[in-house]
Amino acid sequence: MSFVVAAFIVGFSCAAVTAKILLGYNNFSLWLKIPAVVLIFAAWFTPVILGFVRRTRLIENPEVYAVLSNLMYYLFGLAFIIFCLLMARDIVWFAVHGIAGFSGHAPEYLNPKNPHSLAISNMAVLGLSLLISIYGVWQAIRLPEIKELSLGSSKISQPAKIVFLSDLHINRTTSPDRLQKIIDKVNGLEPDAVVLVGDIIDDRMKNIESQVNLLKKIKAPEGVYSVLGNHELYSGIPAWFMKFDSLELNPLINKGKRLDKHNIFISGIPDANIAMFSEFFKFNFNAAQKGAEEDDYKILLSHSPKINLQGNKFDLQLSGHTHGGQIFPFHFLVKHSNKYLAGHYKKDDMDIYVSRGAGYWGPAMRILAPSEITLIKLNPEK
């Protein structure tokens, strides 16, 4: 409940500030200002509005809903970009005006309260925001790039290729064609095993079953393995656990699987958010490593990168959840909240890799956080 209240306060404040800066210091007519203010507030409260539409089934037609959802989330992302640029501009503008004022030679056009300068600057911010948002949409909808990570260990008996996917966020607006192309790209890497590390889906099963069924086409001789993320929790975790099992995605909840040929053991634990809701989903590292041999190369799949290993040792942790920040400058909050942002980290003797994910949440936008499919090459070392 506290999160909802905080989100409402932040959304309302950001909408009010944006409306005031863009519309409060000009002589636009009231007939223009009122719909503009309504649009700004609607953009900032898009998640609430669309959540209401989904719950009440106000729009049953999936194509109509997809258009509405994509449009509103685009406005949500655009509103965020506009707000960030306005804040950055005003900080710089007031600083420059203040410094010029100390010298006694501050021209009037440098005054942040000059209506003419403000109008021109606002138009520039809106134009730049549109360009950035279009770039962000392109970055989100294009196919994820392949990122390679090569690691070596004396524990590994034979070279192994593992493809790592996270945060697909399959929902009713997801294009089956794009999803199929991602699967083709994964299969084209000819992996020994594939791991899907949470937030694979982001909707109720009845809305996306046909898209999710495509995941059965992922092929790897040593198997496909998955763990659940916080969005599986929001979308009905028992049903999705059984669905993943039926698709041979082998969900690992405090469970593991040994790849005998390579001396590799893959363990999976529930997402930290799921673990708070049930004893069944609490971390159990002993159960997750059951069947592993002492000299195995141990891989831990955990959707959230920020976990307490409770003294357990793994060679490699694979996580997602962060989206790499998805839309800059959200990166700073994401890194602060999750400890890690994206990429390869080292903690003591353990490698950690955090994927930016292959999909997106909310706005179909990615800014300075490109999507990825990760190819992990594990090689023997003497």
mmCIF file with all atom_site columns, N, CA, C and O in Angstrom, residues 264-300:
data_model
loop_
_atom_site.group_PDB
_atom_site.id
_atom_site.type_symbol
_atom_site.label_atom_id
_atom_site.label_alt_id
_atom_site.label_comp_id
_atom_site.label_asym_id
_atom_site.label_entity_id
_atom_site.label_seq_id
_atom_site.pdbx_PDB_ins_code
_atom_site.Cartn_x
_atom_site.Cartn_y
_atom_site.Cartn_z
_atom_site.occupancy
_atom_site.B_iso_or_equiv
_atom_site.pdbx_formal_charge
_atom_site.auth_seq_id
_atom_site.auth_comp_id
_atom_site.auth_asym_id
_atom_site.auth_atom_id
_atom_site.pdbx_PDB_model_num
ATOM 1   N N  . ILE A 1 264 ? 28.976 -29.346 -15.123 1.00 0.00 ? 264 ILE A N  1
ATOM 2   C CA . ILE A 1 264 ? 28.310 -28.081 -14.790 1.00 0.00 ? 264 ILE A CA 1
ATOM 3   C C  . ILE A 1 264 ? 27.000 -28.400 -14.077 1.00 0.00 ? 264 ILE A C  1
ATOM 4   O O  . ILE A 1 264 ? 26.245 -29.289 -14.501 1.00 0.00 ? 264 ILE A O  1
ATOM 5   N N  . PHE A 1 265 ? 26.720 -27.666 -12.998 1.00 0.00 ? 265 PHE A N  1
ATOM 6   C CA . PHE A 1 265 ? 25.462 -27.843 -12.281 1.00 0.00 ? 265 PHE A CA 1
ATOM 7   C C  . PHE A 1 265 ? 24.712 -26.513 -12.271 1.00 0.00 ? 265 PHE A C  1
ATOM 8   O O  . PHE A 1 265 ? 25.256 -25.485 -11.862 1.00 0.00 ? 265 PHE A O  1
ATOM 9   N N  . ILE A 1 266 ? 23.474 -26.542 -12.761 1.00 0.00 ? 266 ILE A N  1
ATOM 10  C CA . ILE A 1 266 ? 22.649 -25.336 -12.829 1.00 0.00 ? 266 ILE A CA 1
ATOM 11  C C  . ILE A 1 266 ? 21.608 -25.377 -11.717 1.00 0.00 ? 266 ILE A C  1
ATOM 12  O O  . ILE A 1 266 ? 20.770 -26.282 -11.666 1.00 0.00 ? 266 ILE A O  1
ATOM 13  N N  . SER A 1 267 ? 21.661 -24.405 -10.804 1.00 0.00 ? 267 SER A N  1
ATOM 14  C CA . SER A 1 267 ? 20.704 -24.290 -9.700  1.00 0.00 ? 267 SER A CA 1
ATOM 15  C C  . SER A 1 267 ? 19.762 -23.124 -9.950  1.00 0.00 ? 267 SER A C  1
ATOM 16  O O  . SER A 1 267 ? 20.157 -22.117 -10.539 1.00 0.00 ? 267 SER A O  1
ATOM 17  N N  . GLY A 1 268 ? 18.528 -23.262 -9.477  1.00 0.00 ? 268 GLY A N  1
ATOM 18  C CA . GLY A 1 268 ? 17.569 -22.168 -9.597  1.00 0.00 ? 268 GLY A CA 1
ATOM 19  C C  . GLY A 1 268 ? 16.877 -21.888 -8.287  1.00 0.00 ? 268 GLY A C  1
ATOM 20  O O  . GLY A 1 268 ? 16.529 -22.821 -7.548  1.00 0.00 ? 268 GLY A O  1
ATOM 21  N N  . ILE A 1 269 ? 16.711 -20.616 -7.969  1.00 0.00 ? 269 ILE A N  1
ATOM 22  C CA . ILE A 1 269 ? 15.974 -20.228 -6.761  1.00 0.00 ? 269 ILE A CA 1
ATOM 23  C C  . ILE A 1 269 ? 14.850 -19.266 -7.150  1.00 0.00 ? 269 ILE A C  1
ATOM 24  O O  . ILE A 1 269 ? 14.906 -18.639 -8.207  1.00 0.00 ? 269 ILE A O  1
ATOM 25  N N  . PRO A 1 270 ? 13.822 -19.150 -6.294  1.00 0.00 ? 270 PRO A N  1
ATOM 26  C CA . PRO A 1 270 ? 12.740 -18.206 -6.587  1.00 0.00 ? 270 PRO A CA 1
ATOM 27  C C  . PRO A 1 270 ? 13.239 -16.767 -6.541  1.00 0.00 ? 270 PRO A C  1
ATOM 28  O O  . PRO A 1 270 ? 14.268 -16.466 -5.932  1.00 0.00 ? 270 PRO A O  1
ATOM 29  N N  . ASP A 1 271 ? 12.506 -15.890 -7.197  1.00 0.00 ? 271 ASP A N  1
ATOM 30  C CA . ASP A 1 271 ? 12.818 -14.463 -7.122  1.00 0.00 ? 271 ASP A CA 1
ATOM 31  C C  . ASP A 1 271 ? 12.628 -13.974 -5.692  1.00 0.00 ? 271 ASP A C  1
ATOM 32  O O  . ASP A 1 271 ? 11.778 -14.475 -4.948  1.00 0.00 ? 271 ASP A O  1
ATOM 33  N N  . ALA A 1 272 ? 13.426 -12.987 -5.302  1.00 0.00 ? 272 ALA A N  1
ATOM 34  C CA . ALA A 1 272 ? 13.362 -12.460 -3.936  1.00 0.00 ? 272 ALA A CA 1
ATOM 35  C C  . ALA A 1 272 ? 11.970 -11.933 -3.594  1.00 0.00 ? 272 ALA A C  1
ATOM 36  O O  . ALA A 1 272 ? 11.509 -12.063 -2.453  1.00 0.00 ? 272 ALA A O  1
ATOM 37  N N  . ASN A 1 273 ? 11.268 -11.337 -4.576  1.00 0.00 ? 273 ASN A N  1
ATOM 38  C CA . ASN A 1 273 ? 9.915  -10.827 -4.319  1.00 0.00 ? 273 ASN A CA 1
ATOM 39  C C  . ASN A 1 273 ? 8.935  -11.963 -4.063  1.00 0.00 ? 273 ASN A C  1
ATOM 40  O O  . ASN A 1 273 ? 8.037  -11.855 -3.223  1.00 0.00 ? 273 ASN A O  1
ATOM 41  N N  . ILE A 1 274 ? 9.098  -13.082 -4.790  1.00 0.00 ? 274 ILE A N  1
ATOM 42  C CA . ILE A 1 274 ? 8.228  -14.236 -4.593  1.00 0.00 ? 274 ILE A CA 1
ATOM 43  C C  . ILE A 1 274 ? 8.480  -14.861 -3.226  1.00 0.00 ? 274 ILE A C  1
ATOM 44  O O  . ILE A 1 274 ? 7.551  -15.297 -2.541  1.00 0.00 ? 274 ILE A O  1
ATOM 45  N N  . ALA A 1 275 ? 9.751  -14.895 -2.823  1.00 0.00 ? 275 ALA A N  1
ATOM 46  C CA . ALA A 1 275 ? 10.134 -15.557 -1.579  1.00 0.00 ? 275 ALA A CA 1
ATOM 47  C C  . ALA A 1 275 ? 9.466  -14.943 -0.353  1.00 0.00 ? 275 ALA A C  1
ATOM 48  O O  . ALA A 1 275 ? 9.322  -15.599 0.679   1.00 0.00 ? 275 ALA A O  1
ATOM 49  N N  . MET A 1 276 ? 9.042  -13.694 -0.461  1.00 0.00 ? 276 MET A N  1
ATOM 50  C CA . MET A 1 276 ? 8.407  -13.028 0.677   1.00 0.00 ? 276 MET A CA 1
ATOM 51  C C  . MET A 1 276 ? 6.978  -13.506 0.923   1.00 0.00 ? 276 MET A C  1
ATOM 52  O O  . MET A 1 276 ? 6.415  -13.274 1.975   1.00 0.00 ? 276 MET A O  1
ATOM 53  N N  . PHE A 1 277 ? 6.367  -14.183 -0.072  1.00 0.00 ? 277 PHE A N  1
ATOM 54  C CA . PHE A 1 277 ? 4.939  -14.469 -0.006  1.00 0.00 ? 277 PHE A CA 1
ATOM 55  C C  . PHE A 1 277 ? 4.587  -15.870 0.481   1.00 0.00 ? 277 PHE A C  1
ATOM 56  O O  . PHE A 1 277 ? 3.443  -16.117 0.829   1.00 0.00 ? 277 PHE A O  1
ATOM 57  N N  . SER A 1 278 ? 5.535  -16.785 0.489   1.00 0.00 ? 278 SER A N  1
ATOM 58  C CA . SER A 1 278 ? 5.182  -18.161 0.829   1.00 0.00 ? 278 SER A CA 1
ATOM 59  C C  . SER A 1 278 ? 6.400  -18.928 1.300   1.00 0.00 ? 278 SER A C  1
ATOM 60  O O  . SER A 1 278 ? 7.514  -18.720 0.795   1.00 0.00 ? 278 SER A O  1
ATOM 61  N N  . GLU A 1 279 ? 6.194  -19.830 2.266   1.00 0.00 ? 279 GLU A N  1
ATOM 62  C CA . GLU A 1 279 ? 7.273  -20.697 2.728   1.00 0.00 ? 279 GLU A CA 1
ATOM 63  C C  . GLU A 1 279 ? 7.794  -21.559 1.580   1.00 0.00 ? 279 GLU A C  1
ATOM 64  O O  . GLU A 1 279 ? 8.972  -21.879 1.507   1.00 0.00 ? 279 GLU A O  1
ATOM 65  N N  . PHE A 1 280 ? 6.896  -21.953 0.677   1.00 0.00 ? 280 PHE A N  1
ATOM 66  C CA . PHE A 1 280 ? 7.270  -22.809 -0.444  1.00 0.00 ? 280 PHE A CA 1
ATOM 67  C C  . PHE A 1 280 ? 8.309  -22.135 -1.334  1.00 0.00 ? 280 PHE A C  1
ATOM 68  O O  . PHE A 1 280 ? 9.147  -22.802 -1.944  1.00 0.00 ? 280 PHE A O  1
ATOM 69  N N  . PHE A 1 281 ? 8.253  -20.805 -1.394  1.00 0.00 ? 281 PHE A N  1
ATOM 70  C CA . PHE A 1 281 ? 9.143  -20.064 -2.280  1.00 0.00 ? 281 PHE A CA 1
ATOM 71  C C  . PHE A 1 281 ? 10.332 -19.432 -1.566  1.00 0.00 ? 281 PHE A C  1
ATOM 72  O O  . PHE A 1 281 ? 11.036 -18.607 -2.132  1.00 0.00 ? 281 PHE A O  1
ATOM 73  N N  . LYS A 1 282 ? 10.569 -19.814 -0.304  1.00 0.00 ? 282 LYS A N  1
ATOM 74  C CA . LYS A 1 282 ? 11.766 -19.335 0.384   1.00 0.00 ? 282 LYS A CA 1
ATOM 75  C C  . LYS A 1 282 ? 13.010 -19.938 -0.270  1.00 0.00 ? 282 LYS A C  1
ATOM 76  O O  . LYS A 1 282 ? 12.977 -21.044 -0.806  1.00 0.00 ? 282 LYS A O  1
ATOM 77  N N  . PHE A 1 283 ? 14.113 -19.200 -0.203  1.00 0.00 ? 283 PHE A N  1
ATOM 78  C CA . PHE A 1 283 ? 15.364 -19.738 -0.721  1.00 0.00 ? 283 PHE A CA 1
ATOM 79  C C  . PHE A 1 283 ? 15.753 -20.996 0.052   1.00 0.00 ? 283 PHE A C  1
ATOM 80  O O  . PHE A 1 283 ? 15.708 -21.018 1.284   1.00 0.00 ? 283 PHE A O  1
ATOM 81  N N  . ASN A 1 284 ? 16.153 -22.025 -0.674  1.00 0.00 ? 284 ASN A N  1
ATOM 82  C CA . ASN A 1 284 ? 16.678 -23.237 -0.050  1.00 0.00 ? 284 ASN A CA 1
ATOM 83  C C  . ASN A 1 284 ? 17.877 -23.672 -0.890  1.00 0.00 ? 284 ASN A C  1
ATOM 84  O O  . ASN A 1 284 ? 17.743 -24.433 -1.842  1.00 0.00 ? 284 ASN A O  1
ATOM 85  N N  . PHE A 1 285 ? 19.036 -23.152 -0.518  1.00 0.00 ? 285 PHE A N  1
ATOM 86  C CA . PHE A 1 285 ? 20.228 -23.407 -1.319  1.00 0.00 ? 285 PHE A CA 1
ATOM 87  C C  . PHE A 1 285 ? 20.665 -24.869 -1.253  1.00 0.00 ? 285 PHE A C  1
ATOM 88  O O  . PHE A 1 285 ? 21.237 -25.387 -2.212  1.00 0.00 ? 285 PHE A O  1
ATOM 89  N N  . ASN A 1 286 ? 20.395 -25.531 -0.116  1.00 0.00 ? 286 ASN A N  1
ATOM 90  C CA . ASN A 1 286 ? 20.748 -26.949 -0.021  1.00 0.00 ? 286 ASN A CA 1
ATOM 91  C C  . ASN A 1 286 ? 19.948 -27.765 -1.026  1.00 0.00 ? 286 ASN A C  1
ATOM 92  O O  . ASN A 1 286 ? 20.486 -28.630 -1.726  1.00 0.00 ? 286 ASN A O  1
ATOM 93  N N  . ALA A 1 287 ? 18.641 -27.487 -1.104  1.00 0.00 ? 287 ALA A N  1
ATOM 94  C CA . ALA A 1 287 ? 17.797 -28.205 -2.072  1.00 0.00 ? 287 ALA A CA 1
ATOM 95  C C  . ALA A 1 287 ? 18.193 -27.855 -3.498  1.00 0.00 ? 287 ALA A C  1
ATOM 96  O O  . ALA A 1 287 ? 18.190 -28.709 -4.385  1.00 0.00 ? 287 ALA A O  1
ATOM 97  N N  . ALA A 1 288 ? 18.552 -26.575 -3.717  1.00 0.00 ? 288 ALA A N  1
ATOM 98  C CA . ALA A 1 288 ? 18.902 -26.126 -5.066  1.00 0.00 ? 288 ALA A CA 1
ATOM 99  C C  . ALA A 1 288 ? 20.180 -26.797 -5.572  1.00 0.00 ? 288 ALA A C  1
ATOM 100 O O  . ALA A 1 288 ? 20.374 -26.924 -6.785  1.00 0.00 ? 288 ALA A O  1
ATOM 101 N N  . GLN A 1 289 ? 21.045 -27.230 -4.644  1.00 0.00 ? 289 GLN A N  1
ATOM 102 C CA . GLN A 1 289 ? 22.302 -27.856 -5.050  1.00 0.00 ? 289 GLN A CA 1
ATOM 103 C C  . GLN A 1 289 ? 22.290 -29.378 -4.900  1.00 0.00 ? 289 GLN A C  1
ATOM 104 O O  . GLN A 1 289 ? 23.327 -30.024 -5.103  1.00 0.00 ? 289 GLN A O  1
ATOM 105 N N  . LYS A 1 290 ? 21.123 -29.921 -4.579  1.00 0.00 ? 290 LYS A N  1
ATOM 106 C CA . LYS A 1 290 ? 21.031 -31.369 -4.412  1.00 0.00 ? 290 LYS A CA 1
ATOM 107 C C  . LYS A 1 290 ? 21.328 -32.061 -5.741  1.00 0.00 ? 290 LYS A C  1
ATOM 108 O O  . LYS A 1 290 ? 20.722 -31.768 -6.760  1.00 0.00 ? 290 LYS A O  1
ATOM 109 N N  . GLY A 1 291 ? 22.261 -33.007 -5.702  1.00 0.00 ? 291 GLY A N  1
ATOM 110 C CA . GLY A 1 291 ? 22.658 -33.718 -6.913  1.00 0.00 ? 291 GLY A CA 1
ATOM 111 C C  . GLY A 1 291 ? 23.952 -33.198 -7.514  1.00 0.00 ? 291 GLY A C  1
ATOM 112 O O  . GLY A 1 291 ? 24.500 -33.809 -8.433  1.00 0.00 ? 291 GLY A O  1
ATOM 113 N N  . ALA A 1 292 ? 24.442 -32.069 -6.983  1.00 0.00 ? 292 ALA A N  1
ATOM 114 C CA . ALA A 1 292 ? 25.703 -31.522 -7.488  1.00 0.00 ? 292 ALA A CA 1
ATOM 115 C C  . ALA A 1 292 ? 26.882 -32.271 -6.873  1.00 0.00 ? 292 ALA A C  1
ATOM 116 O O  . ALA A 1 292 ? 26.821 -32.719 -5.717  1.00 0.00 ? 292 ALA A O  1
ATOM 117 N N  . GLU A 1 293 ? 27.945 -32.408 -7.624  1.00 0.00 ? 293 GLU A N  1
ATOM 118 C CA . GLU A 1 293 ? 29.170 -32.989 -7.096  1.00 0.00 ? 293 GLU A CA 1
ATOM 119 C C  . GLU A 1 293 ? 30.100 -31.876 -6.643  1.00 0.00 ? 293 GLU A C  1
ATOM 120 O O  . GLU A 1 293 ? 30.007 -30.736 -7.101  1.00 0.00 ? 293 GLU A O  1
ATOM 121 N N  . GLU A 1 294 ? 30.985 -32.211 -5.733  1.00 0.00 ? 294 GLU A N  1
ATOM 122 C CA . GLU A 1 294 ? 31.787 -31.186 -5.071  1.00 0.00 ? 294 GLU A CA 1
ATOM 123 C C  . GLU A 1 294 ? 32.616 -30.353 -6.036  1.00 0.00 ? 294 GLU A C  1
ATOM 124 O O  . GLU A 1 294 ? 32.787 -29.146 -5.845  1.00 0.00 ? 294 GLU A O  1
ATOM 125 N N  . ASP A 1 295 ? 33.129 -30.991 -7.089  1.00 0.00 ? 295 ASP A N  1
ATOM 126 C CA . ASP A 1 295 ? 33.997 -30.256 -8.014  1.00 0.00 ? 295 ASP A CA 1
ATOM 127 C C  . ASP A 1 295 ? 33.262 -29.739 -9.250  1.00 0.00 ? 295 ASP A C  1
ATOM 128 O O  . ASP A 1 295 ? 33.879 -29.365 -10.243 1.00 0.00 ? 295 ASP A O  1
ATOM 129 N N  . ASP A 1 296 ? 31.918 -29.708 -9.211  1.00 0.00 ? 296 ASP A N  1
ATOM 130 C CA . ASP A 1 296 ? 31.149 -29.158 -10.336 1.00 0.00 ? 296 ASP A CA 1
ATOM 131 C C  . ASP A 1 296 ? 31.311 -27.648 -10.422 1.00 0.00 ? 296 ASP A C  1
ATOM 132 O O  . ASP A 1 296 ? 31.472 -26.952 -9.410  1.00 0.00 ? 296 ASP A O  1
ATOM 133 N N  . TYR A 1 297 ? 31.219 -27.153 -11.647 1.00 0.00 ? 297 TYR A N  1
ATOM 134 C CA . TYR A 1 297 ? 31.118 -25.704 -11.877 1.00 0.00 ? 297 TYR A CA 1
ATOM 135 C C  . TYR A 1 297 ? 29.655 -25.334 -11.647 1.00 0.00 ? 297 TYR A C  1
ATOM 136 O O  . TYR A 1 297 ? 28.761 -25.781 -12.368 1.00 0.00 ? 297 TYR A O  1
ATOM 137 N N  . LYS A 1 298 ? 29.393 -24.525 -10.618 1.00 0.00 ? 298 LYS A N  1
ATOM 138 C CA . LYS A 1 298 ? 28.020 -24.272 -10.171 1.00 0.00 ? 298 LYS A CA 1
ATOM 139 C C  . LYS A 1 298 ? 27.518 -22.918 -10.666 1.00 0.00 ? 298 LYS A C  1
ATOM 140 O O  . LYS A 1 298 ? 28.146 -21.879 -10.435 1.00 0.00 ? 298 LYS A O  1
ATOM 141 N N  . ILE A 1 299 ? 26.371 -22.989 -11.333 1.00 0.00 ? 299 ILE A N  1
ATOM 142 C CA . ILE A 1 299 ? 25.717 -21.785 -11.851 1.00 0.00 ? 299 ILE A CA 1
ATOM 143 C C  . ILE A 1 299 ? 24.423 -21.568 -11.068 1.00 0.00 ? 299 ILE A C  1
ATOM 144 O O  . ILE A 1 299 ? 23.636 -22.502 -10.878 1.00 0.00 ? 299 ILE A O  1
ATOM 145 N N  . LEU A 1 300 ? 24.200 -20.344 -10.616 1.00 0.00 ? 300 LEU A N  1
ATOM 146 C CA . LEU A 1 300 ? 22.973 -20.000 -9.899  1.00 0.00 ? 300 LEU A CA 1
ATOM 147 C C  . LEU A 1 300 ? 22.111 -19.092 -10.771 1.00 0.00 ? 300 LEU A C  1
ATOM 148 O O  . LEU A 1 300 ? 22.569 -18.051 -11.243 1.00 0.00 ? 300 LEU A O  1
#
